[in-house]
Amino acid sequence: DVCSSDLIANPDQQNSPYSTAGAYYAYGLIHSNQYSPETVQFLMDGFTNSGQREEIQHGVSLGMGLVGMATREDTIYEHLKNTLYNNADSAIIGEAAAYGLGLVMLGSADEKAVEEMMTHANDSQHEKIIRALGISLALLMQGKEETADGLIEQMTRSKDAIMRYGGMFTIGCAYAGT
């Protein structure tokens, strides 16, 4: 049995970037919703040491979102946002960074985050990124009921079918189980 941190940290072993990315994602799952500065630093180091490999940055971004779930942690949010903005040409990295943003801001209904995500979704040409941002916007409105109505209206009236799709998820997140 090799644990995920062994796959990540053992430089002597030749791992595929997919194994390494999966290990970072698994590390995030193991530590999900258990934020600690050490765990976040481990993931930040993984991003830095990724060698600009999209696959690894994808796994690290998802792991960061899971570790920082519902924390509204500025450090993680800003890192993922910058990752999304600086990799506009990569749907692989952008998709994971967008999901990570939604996980970190889960249930916050943060107006600044909503505005930034909507703006980027409207500017993006990648369907994967738009879809991930639509679902992340839904995550921001988890359990917010009427607070989400303005965003729901905006998303469901969008010209973009993917944003309308995200609007349906937003209805579900805002009202399901309430």
Short mmCIF file of N, CA and C in Angstrom, two decimals, residues 30-130:
data_model
loop_
_atom_site.label_atom_id
_atom_site.label_comp_id
_atom_site.label_asym_id
_atom_site.label_seq_id
_atom_site.Cartn_x
_atom_site.Cartn_y
_atom_site.Cartn_z
N ILE A 30 -8.64 13.18 1.46
CA ILE A 30 -8.33 12.71 2.81
C ILE A 30 -8.46 13.85 3.82
N HIS A 31 -8.02 15.04 3.42
CA HIS A 31 -8.02 16.19 4.32
C HIS A 31 -9.17 17.16 4.04
N SER A 32 -10.20 16.70 3.34
CA SER A 32 -11.29 17.60 2.96
C SER A 32 -11.98 18.19 4.19
N ASN A 33 -12.23 19.47 4.07
CA ASN A 33 -12.91 20.24 5.11
C ASN A 33 -12.15 20.17 6.45
N GLN A 34 -10.84 19.98 6.37
CA GLN A 34 -9.98 19.96 7.57
C GLN A 34 -8.81 20.91 7.33
N TYR A 35 -9.12 22.15 7.12
CA TYR A 35 -8.12 23.15 6.77
C TYR A 35 -7.02 23.22 7.83
N SER A 36 -5.80 23.25 7.34
CA SER A 36 -4.65 23.58 8.19
C SER A 36 -3.62 24.26 7.29
N PRO A 37 -2.89 25.22 7.84
CA PRO A 37 -1.88 25.90 7.02
C PRO A 37 -0.83 24.94 6.45
N GLU A 38 -0.49 23.89 7.21
CA GLU A 38 0.51 22.93 6.74
C GLU A 38 0.01 22.17 5.51
N THR A 39 -1.25 21.77 5.53
CA THR A 39 -1.83 21.03 4.41
C THR A 39 -1.89 21.92 3.17
N VAL A 40 -2.29 23.15 3.37
CA VAL A 40 -2.36 24.09 2.25
C VAL A 40 -0.97 24.35 1.70
N GLN A 41 0.01 24.50 2.59
CA GLN A 41 1.39 24.73 2.13
C GLN A 41 1.91 23.55 1.33
N PHE A 42 1.56 22.33 1.76
CA PHE A 42 1.96 21.13 1.02
C PHE A 42 1.41 21.18 -0.40
N LEU A 43 0.15 21.57 -0.53
CA LEU A 43 -0.47 21.66 -1.85
C LEU A 43 0.10 22.81 -2.66
N MET A 44 0.36 23.95 -2.01
CA MET A 44 0.99 25.08 -2.72
C MET A 44 2.36 24.67 -3.26
N ASP A 45 3.12 23.94 -2.44
CA ASP A 45 4.43 23.45 -2.89
C ASP A 45 4.27 22.51 -4.07
N GLY A 46 3.22 21.69 -4.03
CA GLY A 46 2.95 20.79 -5.15
C GLY A 46 2.67 21.54 -6.43
N PHE A 47 1.96 22.64 -6.30
CA PHE A 47 1.68 23.47 -7.48
C PHE A 47 2.98 24.06 -8.02
N THR A 48 3.80 24.57 -7.12
CA THR A 48 5.08 25.17 -7.51
C THR A 48 5.99 24.13 -8.16
N ASN A 49 5.98 22.92 -7.64
CA ASN A 49 6.88 21.86 -8.13
C ASN A 49 6.28 21.04 -9.27
N SER A 50 5.16 21.47 -9.80
CA SER A 50 4.47 20.68 -10.82
C SER A 50 5.18 20.68 -12.17
N GLY A 51 6.15 21.56 -12.33
CA GLY A 51 6.84 21.64 -13.62
C GLY A 51 5.91 22.10 -14.73
N GLN A 52 4.90 22.90 -14.36
CA GLN A 52 3.92 23.42 -15.31
C GLN A 52 3.13 22.32 -16.00
N ARG A 53 3.03 21.14 -15.38
CA ARG A 53 2.24 20.04 -15.93
C ARG A 53 0.78 20.29 -15.62
N GLU A 54 -0.04 20.40 -16.67
CA GLU A 54 -1.47 20.67 -16.50
C GLU A 54 -2.15 19.62 -15.62
N GLU A 55 -1.80 18.37 -15.82
CA GLU A 55 -2.45 17.29 -15.09
C GLU A 55 -2.23 17.44 -13.59
N ILE A 56 -0.99 17.75 -13.22
CA ILE A 56 -0.66 17.89 -11.80
C ILE A 56 -1.33 19.12 -11.22
N GLN A 57 -1.32 20.23 -11.93
CA GLN A 57 -1.97 21.44 -11.45
C GLN A 57 -3.48 21.23 -11.30
N HIS A 58 -4.05 20.39 -12.15
CA HIS A 58 -5.47 20.04 -12.04
C HIS A 58 -5.72 19.34 -10.70
N GLY A 59 -4.93 18.31 -10.40
CA GLY A 59 -5.09 17.57 -9.15
C GLY A 59 -4.86 18.43 -7.92
N VAL A 60 -3.84 19.29 -7.98
CA VAL A 60 -3.53 20.17 -6.86
C VAL A 60 -4.68 21.17 -6.64
N SER A 61 -5.21 21.73 -7.71
CA SER A 61 -6.30 22.71 -7.58
C SER A 61 -7.54 22.08 -6.94
N LEU A 62 -7.88 20.87 -7.36
CA LEU A 62 -9.02 20.18 -6.75
C LEU A 62 -8.74 19.87 -5.28
N GLY A 63 -7.52 19.44 -4.99
CA GLY A 63 -7.14 19.16 -3.60
C GLY A 63 -7.24 20.40 -2.73
N MET A 64 -6.79 21.53 -3.25
CA MET A 64 -6.87 22.79 -2.50
C MET A 64 -8.32 23.17 -2.20
N GLY A 65 -9.17 23.01 -3.20
CA GLY A 65 -10.59 23.31 -2.98
C GLY A 65 -11.19 22.43 -1.90
N LEU A 66 -10.82 21.17 -1.90
CA LEU A 66 -11.35 20.24 -0.89
C LEU A 66 -10.84 20.56 0.50
N VAL A 67 -9.57 20.86 0.62
CA VAL A 67 -8.99 21.18 1.93
C VAL A 67 -9.60 22.47 2.48
N GLY A 68 -9.82 23.45 1.61
CA GLY A 68 -10.35 24.74 2.04
C GLY A 68 -11.86 24.85 1.95
N MET A 69 -12.55 23.72 1.82
CA MET A 69 -14.00 23.73 1.62
C MET A 69 -14.73 24.56 2.69
N ALA A 70 -15.52 25.52 2.22
CA ALA A 70 -16.38 26.37 3.04
C ALA A 70 -15.61 27.23 4.05
N THR A 71 -14.31 27.44 3.83
CA THR A 71 -13.53 28.24 4.76
C THR A 71 -13.49 29.72 4.38
N ARG A 72 -13.72 30.03 3.11
CA ARG A 72 -13.58 31.38 2.59
C ARG A 72 -12.15 31.90 2.78
N GLU A 73 -11.21 30.98 2.82
CA GLU A 73 -9.80 31.30 3.05
C GLU A 73 -9.26 32.11 1.87
N ASP A 74 -8.86 33.36 2.14
CA ASP A 74 -8.39 34.27 1.09
C ASP A 74 -7.16 33.76 0.34
N THR A 75 -6.24 33.15 1.06
CA THR A 75 -5.02 32.67 0.43
C THR A 75 -5.33 31.64 -0.65
N ILE A 76 -6.19 30.68 -0.32
CA ILE A 76 -6.54 29.64 -1.28
C ILE A 76 -7.37 30.23 -2.41
N TYR A 77 -8.36 31.06 -2.04
CA TYR A 77 -9.22 31.67 -3.05
C TYR A 77 -8.40 32.46 -4.07
N GLU A 78 -7.51 33.31 -3.58
CA GLU A 78 -6.70 34.14 -4.48
C GLU A 78 -5.77 33.29 -5.35
N HIS A 79 -5.20 32.25 -4.76
CA HIS A 79 -4.32 31.37 -5.54
C HIS A 79 -5.11 30.69 -6.67
N LEU A 80 -6.28 30.15 -6.34
CA LEU A 80 -7.08 29.48 -7.36
C LEU A 80 -7.59 30.46 -8.41
N LYS A 81 -7.97 31.65 -7.97
CA LYS A 81 -8.43 32.68 -8.92
C LYS A 81 -7.31 33.06 -9.87
N ASN A 82 -6.11 33.27 -9.34
CA ASN A 82 -4.97 33.61 -10.20
C ASN A 82 -4.63 32.46 -11.13
N THR A 83 -4.76 31.24 -10.63
CA THR A 83 -4.53 30.07 -11.47
C THR A 83 -5.51 30.06 -12.64
N LEU A 84 -6.77 30.34 -12.35
CA LEU A 84 -7.81 30.38 -13.38
C LEU A 84 -7.50 31.48 -14.39
N TYR A 85 -7.20 32.67 -13.92
CA TYR A 85 -6.96 33.80 -14.81
C TYR A 85 -5.68 33.64 -15.62
N ASN A 86 -4.64 33.10 -15.01
CA ASN A 86 -3.34 32.99 -15.68
C ASN A 86 -3.25 31.81 -16.64
N ASN A 87 -4.24 30.93 -16.61
CA ASN A 87 -4.25 29.77 -17.50
C ASN A 87 -5.50 29.77 -18.37
N ALA A 88 -5.81 30.93 -18.91
CA ALA A 88 -7.03 31.09 -19.70
C ALA A 88 -7.07 30.18 -20.92
N ASP A 89 -5.89 29.75 -21.39
CA ASP A 89 -5.83 28.89 -22.56
C ASP A 89 -5.95 27.41 -22.22
N SER A 90 -5.93 27.08 -20.94
CA SER A 90 -5.96 25.68 -20.52
C SER A 90 -7.29 25.34 -19.85
N ALA A 91 -8.11 24.60 -20.54
CA ALA A 91 -9.39 24.17 -19.97
C ALA A 91 -9.17 23.18 -18.83
N ILE A 92 -8.06 22.45 -18.88
CA ILE A 92 -7.78 21.44 -17.86
C ILE A 92 -7.52 22.10 -16.51
N ILE A 93 -6.61 23.06 -16.49
CA ILE A 93 -6.28 23.75 -15.24
C ILE A 93 -7.44 24.65 -14.83
N GLY A 94 -8.01 25.38 -15.78
CA GLY A 94 -9.09 26.32 -15.48
C GLY A 94 -10.31 25.65 -14.87
N GLU A 95 -10.65 24.48 -15.39
CA GLU A 95 -11.80 23.75 -14.86
C GLU A 95 -11.59 23.41 -13.39
N ALA A 96 -10.44 22.86 -13.06
CA ALA A 96 -10.16 22.47 -11.68
C ALA A 96 -10.09 23.68 -10.76
N ALA A 97 -9.46 24.76 -11.22
CA ALA A 97 -9.38 25.97 -10.40
C ALA A 97 -10.77 26.53 -10.14
N ALA A 98 -11.64 26.49 -11.14
CA ALA A 98 -13.00 26.98 -10.98
C ALA A 98 -13.78 26.15 -9.96
N TYR A 99 -13.66 24.83 -10.04
CA TYR A 99 -14.32 23.98 -9.04
C TYR A 99 -13.76 24.26 -7.65
N GLY A 100 -12.45 24.45 -7.57
CA GLY A 100 -11.83 24.76 -6.29
C GLY A 100 -12.36 26.05 -5.69
N LEU A 101 -12.56 27.06 -6.53
CA LEU A 101 -13.13 28.33 -6.06
C LEU A 101 -14.50 28.11 -5.42
N GLY A 102 -15.33 27.32 -6.09
CA GLY A 102 -16.67 27.05 -5.57
C GLY A 102 -16.63 26.31 -4.26
N LEU A 103 -15.71 25.36 -4.13
CA LEU A 103 -15.59 24.59 -2.89
C LEU A 103 -15.13 25.48 -1.73
N VAL A 104 -14.15 26.33 -1.97
CA VAL A 104 -13.64 27.21 -0.92
C VAL A 104 -14.72 28.18 -0.45
N MET A 105 -15.53 28.66 -1.37
CA MET A 105 -16.56 29.66 -1.04
C MET A 105 -17.94 29.04 -0.81
N LEU A 106 -18.00 27.73 -0.62
CA LEU A 106 -19.26 26.99 -0.43
C LEU A 106 -20.17 27.68 0.58
N GLY A 107 -21.38 27.99 0.15
CA GLY A 107 -22.40 28.55 1.03
C GLY A 107 -22.17 29.98 1.47
N SER A 108 -21.23 30.68 0.87
CA SER A 108 -20.89 32.03 1.34
C SER A 108 -21.75 33.13 0.72
N ALA A 109 -22.27 32.92 -0.47
CA ALA A 109 -23.01 33.94 -1.23
C ALA A 109 -22.20 35.23 -1.35
N ASP A 110 -20.90 35.11 -1.39
CA ASP A 110 -19.99 36.26 -1.46
C ASP A 110 -20.19 37.00 -2.78
N GLU A 111 -20.58 38.27 -2.68
CA GLU A 111 -20.91 39.06 -3.87
C GLU A 111 -19.69 39.28 -4.78
N LYS A 112 -18.54 39.52 -4.18
CA LYS A 112 -17.33 39.72 -4.98
C LYS A 112 -16.98 38.46 -5.76
N ALA A 113 -17.07 37.31 -5.11
CA ALA A 113 -16.76 36.05 -5.79
C ALA A 113 -17.77 35.79 -6.91
N VAL A 114 -19.04 36.07 -6.66
CA VAL A 114 -20.07 35.89 -7.69
C VAL A 114 -19.75 36.77 -8.89
N GLU A 115 -19.42 38.01 -8.64
CA GLU A 115 -19.12 38.94 -9.74
C GLU A 115 -17.89 38.48 -10.53
N GLU A 116 -16.84 38.06 -9.82
CA GLU A 116 -15.63 37.61 -10.51
C GLU A 116 -15.89 36.36 -11.34
N MET A 117 -16.64 35.42 -10.79
CA MET A 117 -16.92 34.18 -11.51
C MET A 117 -17.82 34.43 -12.72
N MET A 118 -18.83 35.27 -12.55
CA MET A 118 -19.71 35.58 -13.68
C MET A 118 -18.94 36.28 -14.80
N THR A 119 -18.10 37.23 -14.43
CA THR A 119 -17.31 37.95 -15.43
C THR A 119 -16.40 36.99 -16.19
N HIS A 120 -15.72 36.12 -15.46
CA HIS A 120 -14.81 35.19 -16.13
C HIS A 120 -15.57 34.20 -17.01
N ALA A 121 -16.73 33.74 -16.52
CA ALA A 121 -17.54 32.81 -17.32
C ALA A 121 -17.99 33.48 -18.62
N ASN A 122 -18.35 34.74 -18.55
CA ASN A 122 -18.78 35.46 -19.75
C ASN A 122 -17.63 35.72 -20.72
N ASP A 123 -16.40 35.81 -20.18
CA ASP A 123 -15.23 36.08 -21.02
C ASP A 123 -14.57 34.82 -21.57
N SER A 124 -14.85 33.68 -20.97
CA SER A 124 -14.16 32.45 -21.34
C SER A 124 -14.74 31.85 -22.62
N GLN A 125 -13.85 31.18 -23.35
CA GLN A 125 -14.26 30.49 -24.57
C GLN A 125 -14.32 28.98 -24.36
N HIS A 126 -13.91 28.51 -23.17
CA HIS A 126 -13.85 27.07 -22.90
C HIS A 126 -15.11 26.61 -22.18
N GLU A 127 -15.82 25.67 -22.79
CA GLU A 127 -17.05 25.15 -22.19
C GLU A 127 -16.79 24.52 -20.83
N LYS A 128 -15.67 23.82 -20.68
CA LYS A 128 -15.35 23.19 -19.39
C LYS A 128 -15.23 24.23 -18.29
N ILE A 129 -14.59 25.34 -18.58
CA ILE A 129 -14.41 26.40 -17.58
C ILE A 129 -15.75 27.05 -17.27
N ILE A 130 -16.54 27.32 -18.28
CA ILE A 130 -17.86 27.93 -18.07
C ILE A 130 -18.73 27.01 -17.22
#
